[in-house]
Coordinates of C-alpha atoms in Angstrom, one line a residue:
X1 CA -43.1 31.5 -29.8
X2 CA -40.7 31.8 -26.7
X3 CA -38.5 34.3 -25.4
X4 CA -35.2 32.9 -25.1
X5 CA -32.4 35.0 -23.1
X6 CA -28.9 33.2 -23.0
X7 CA -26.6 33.5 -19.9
X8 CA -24.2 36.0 -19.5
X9 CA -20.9 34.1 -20.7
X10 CA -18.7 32.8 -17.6
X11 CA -15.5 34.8 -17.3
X12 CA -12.0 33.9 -18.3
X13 CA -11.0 33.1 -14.7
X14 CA -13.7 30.0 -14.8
X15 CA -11.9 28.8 -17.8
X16 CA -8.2 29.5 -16.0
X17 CA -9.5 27.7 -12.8
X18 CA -10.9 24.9 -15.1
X19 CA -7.6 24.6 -17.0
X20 CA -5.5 24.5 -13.7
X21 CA -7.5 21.4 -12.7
X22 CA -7.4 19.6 -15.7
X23 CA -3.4 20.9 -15.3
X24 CA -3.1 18.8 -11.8
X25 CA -5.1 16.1 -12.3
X26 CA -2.7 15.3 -15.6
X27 CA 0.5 16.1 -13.2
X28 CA -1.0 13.9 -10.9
X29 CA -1.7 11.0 -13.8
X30 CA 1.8 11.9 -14.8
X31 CA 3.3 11.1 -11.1
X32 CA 1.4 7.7 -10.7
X33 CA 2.3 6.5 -14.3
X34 CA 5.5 6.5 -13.3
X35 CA 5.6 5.4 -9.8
X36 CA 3.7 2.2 -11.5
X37 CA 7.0 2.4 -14.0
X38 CA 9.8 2.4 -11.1
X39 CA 7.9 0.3 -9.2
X40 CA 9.3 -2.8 -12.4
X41 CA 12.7 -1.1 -13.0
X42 CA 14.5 0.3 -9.6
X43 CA 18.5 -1.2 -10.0
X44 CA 21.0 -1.4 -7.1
X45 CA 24.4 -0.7 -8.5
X46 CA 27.3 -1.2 -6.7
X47 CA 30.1 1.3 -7.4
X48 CA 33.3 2.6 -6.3
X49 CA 31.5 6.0 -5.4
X50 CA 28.8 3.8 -3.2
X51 CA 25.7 2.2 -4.0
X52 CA 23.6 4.0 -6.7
X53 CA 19.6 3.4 -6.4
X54 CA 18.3 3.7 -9.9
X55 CA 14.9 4.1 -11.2
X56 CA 12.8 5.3 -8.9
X57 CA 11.4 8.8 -7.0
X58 CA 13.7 8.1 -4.2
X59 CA 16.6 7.2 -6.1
X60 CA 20.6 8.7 -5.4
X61 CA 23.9 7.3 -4.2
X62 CA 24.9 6.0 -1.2
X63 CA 28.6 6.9 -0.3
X64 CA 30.8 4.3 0.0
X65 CA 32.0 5.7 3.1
X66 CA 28.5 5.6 4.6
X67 CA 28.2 2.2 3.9
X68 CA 28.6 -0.5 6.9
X69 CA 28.7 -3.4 4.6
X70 CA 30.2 -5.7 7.8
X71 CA 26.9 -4.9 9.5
X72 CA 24.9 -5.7 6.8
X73 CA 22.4 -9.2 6.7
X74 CA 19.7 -11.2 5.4
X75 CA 16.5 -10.0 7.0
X76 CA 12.8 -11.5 6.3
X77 CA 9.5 -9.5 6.8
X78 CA 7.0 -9.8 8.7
X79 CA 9.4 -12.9 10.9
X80 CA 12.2 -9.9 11.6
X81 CA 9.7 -7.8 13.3
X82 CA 11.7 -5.6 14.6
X83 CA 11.9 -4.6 11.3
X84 CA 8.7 -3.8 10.4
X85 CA 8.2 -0.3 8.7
X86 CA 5.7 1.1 10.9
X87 CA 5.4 4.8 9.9
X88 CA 5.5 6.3 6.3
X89 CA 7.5 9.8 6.6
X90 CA 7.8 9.9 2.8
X91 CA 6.9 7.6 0.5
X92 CA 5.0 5.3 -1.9
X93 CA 3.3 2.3 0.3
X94 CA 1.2 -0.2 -1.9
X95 CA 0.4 -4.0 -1.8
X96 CA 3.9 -5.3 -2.7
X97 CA 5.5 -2.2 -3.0
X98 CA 7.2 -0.1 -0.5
X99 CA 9.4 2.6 -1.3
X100 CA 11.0 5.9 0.2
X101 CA 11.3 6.8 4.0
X102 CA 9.8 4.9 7.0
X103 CA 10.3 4.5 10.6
X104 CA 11.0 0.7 11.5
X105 CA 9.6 -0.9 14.9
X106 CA 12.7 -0.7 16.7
X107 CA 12.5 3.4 15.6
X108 CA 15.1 3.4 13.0
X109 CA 14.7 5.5 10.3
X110 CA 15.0 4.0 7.1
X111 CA 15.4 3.7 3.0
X112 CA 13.6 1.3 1.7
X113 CA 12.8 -0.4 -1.6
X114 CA 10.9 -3.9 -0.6
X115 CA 8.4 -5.7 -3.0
X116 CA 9.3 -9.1 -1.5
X117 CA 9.7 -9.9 2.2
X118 CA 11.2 -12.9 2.0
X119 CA 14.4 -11.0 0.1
X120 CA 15.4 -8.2 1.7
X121 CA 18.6 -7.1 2.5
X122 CA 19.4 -4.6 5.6
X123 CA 22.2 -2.1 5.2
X124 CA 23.2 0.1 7.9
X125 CA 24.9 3.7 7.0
X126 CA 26.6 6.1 9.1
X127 CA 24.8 8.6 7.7
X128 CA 21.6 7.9 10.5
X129 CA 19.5 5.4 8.7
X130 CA 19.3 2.0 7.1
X131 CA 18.5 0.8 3.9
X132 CA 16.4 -2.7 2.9
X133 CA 16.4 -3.8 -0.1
X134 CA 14.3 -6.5 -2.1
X135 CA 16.8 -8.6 -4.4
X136 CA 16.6 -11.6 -6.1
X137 CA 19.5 -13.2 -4.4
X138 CA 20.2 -11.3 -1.3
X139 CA 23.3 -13.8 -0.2
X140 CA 25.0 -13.1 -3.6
X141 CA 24.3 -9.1 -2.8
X142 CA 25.5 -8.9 0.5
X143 CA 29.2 -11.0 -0.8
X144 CA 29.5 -8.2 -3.7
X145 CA 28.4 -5.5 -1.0
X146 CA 30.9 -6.9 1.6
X147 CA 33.6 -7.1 -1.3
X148 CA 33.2 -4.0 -3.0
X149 CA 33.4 -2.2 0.3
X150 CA 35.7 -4.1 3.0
X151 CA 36.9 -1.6 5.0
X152 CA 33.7 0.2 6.0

């Protein structure tokens, strides 16, 4: 027959440690679910308060006021290279997917939401930074931008 002596039970604080990273890791699950969410459902909405971004982590409105829609233009990446994001200050930067803030090659700092090169529209603001955004028809965009906002 054998002696058998059982450990000394762990603690509570090995169960509250446990917990706290079962805690974060779900957070964690919790944050990429739905950048893989916003990543299919981010709207641009043109307003009379400004442009409202929709959807996404980075999301919130654009003043109408900050808006230079006159400046505004068809861009394509990686041919505008000027426009390349170069550094990610804050932000989600996947294959197809690049969202939040970034430092452009000519060292603007700027907003963007681009999944498809080839359709991005650039947007300066007077607020210090520039937006670029993928649509699906960036000349229609950038006729409702430039008529919903003439004077800016």
């Amino acid at each position: 027959m054998n002696d058998v002596f059982p450990m000394i039970p762990a603690p509570a604080k090995a169960f509250w440690c446990f917990a706290s990273i079962v805690v974060l890791l779900l957070g964690l699950l919790g944050l990429f679910c739905y950048l893989a969410w916003s990543c299919q459902h981010v709207n641009f909405n043109l307003t009379s308060e400004g442009l409202v971004i929709e959807g996404d982590l980075y999301g919130r409105t654009v003043p109408a006021k900050a808006i230079v829609a006159t400046l505004a233009k068809r861009i394509k990446l990686p041919g505008d290279s000027e426009y390349l994001p170069k550094v990610r200050t804050n932000g989600t930067a996947l294959p197809g997917y690049r969202a939040g803030w970034f430092t452009l090659s000519n060292g603007e700092k700027a907003l963007l939401y681009v999944t498809d090169g080839e359709k991005v529209v650039y947007i300066p603001t007077r607020e210090g930074y520039v937006l670029m955004l993928s649509v699906p028809e960036p000349d229609a965009f950038l006729k409702a931008l430039e008529k919903k906002y003439p004077e800016s």
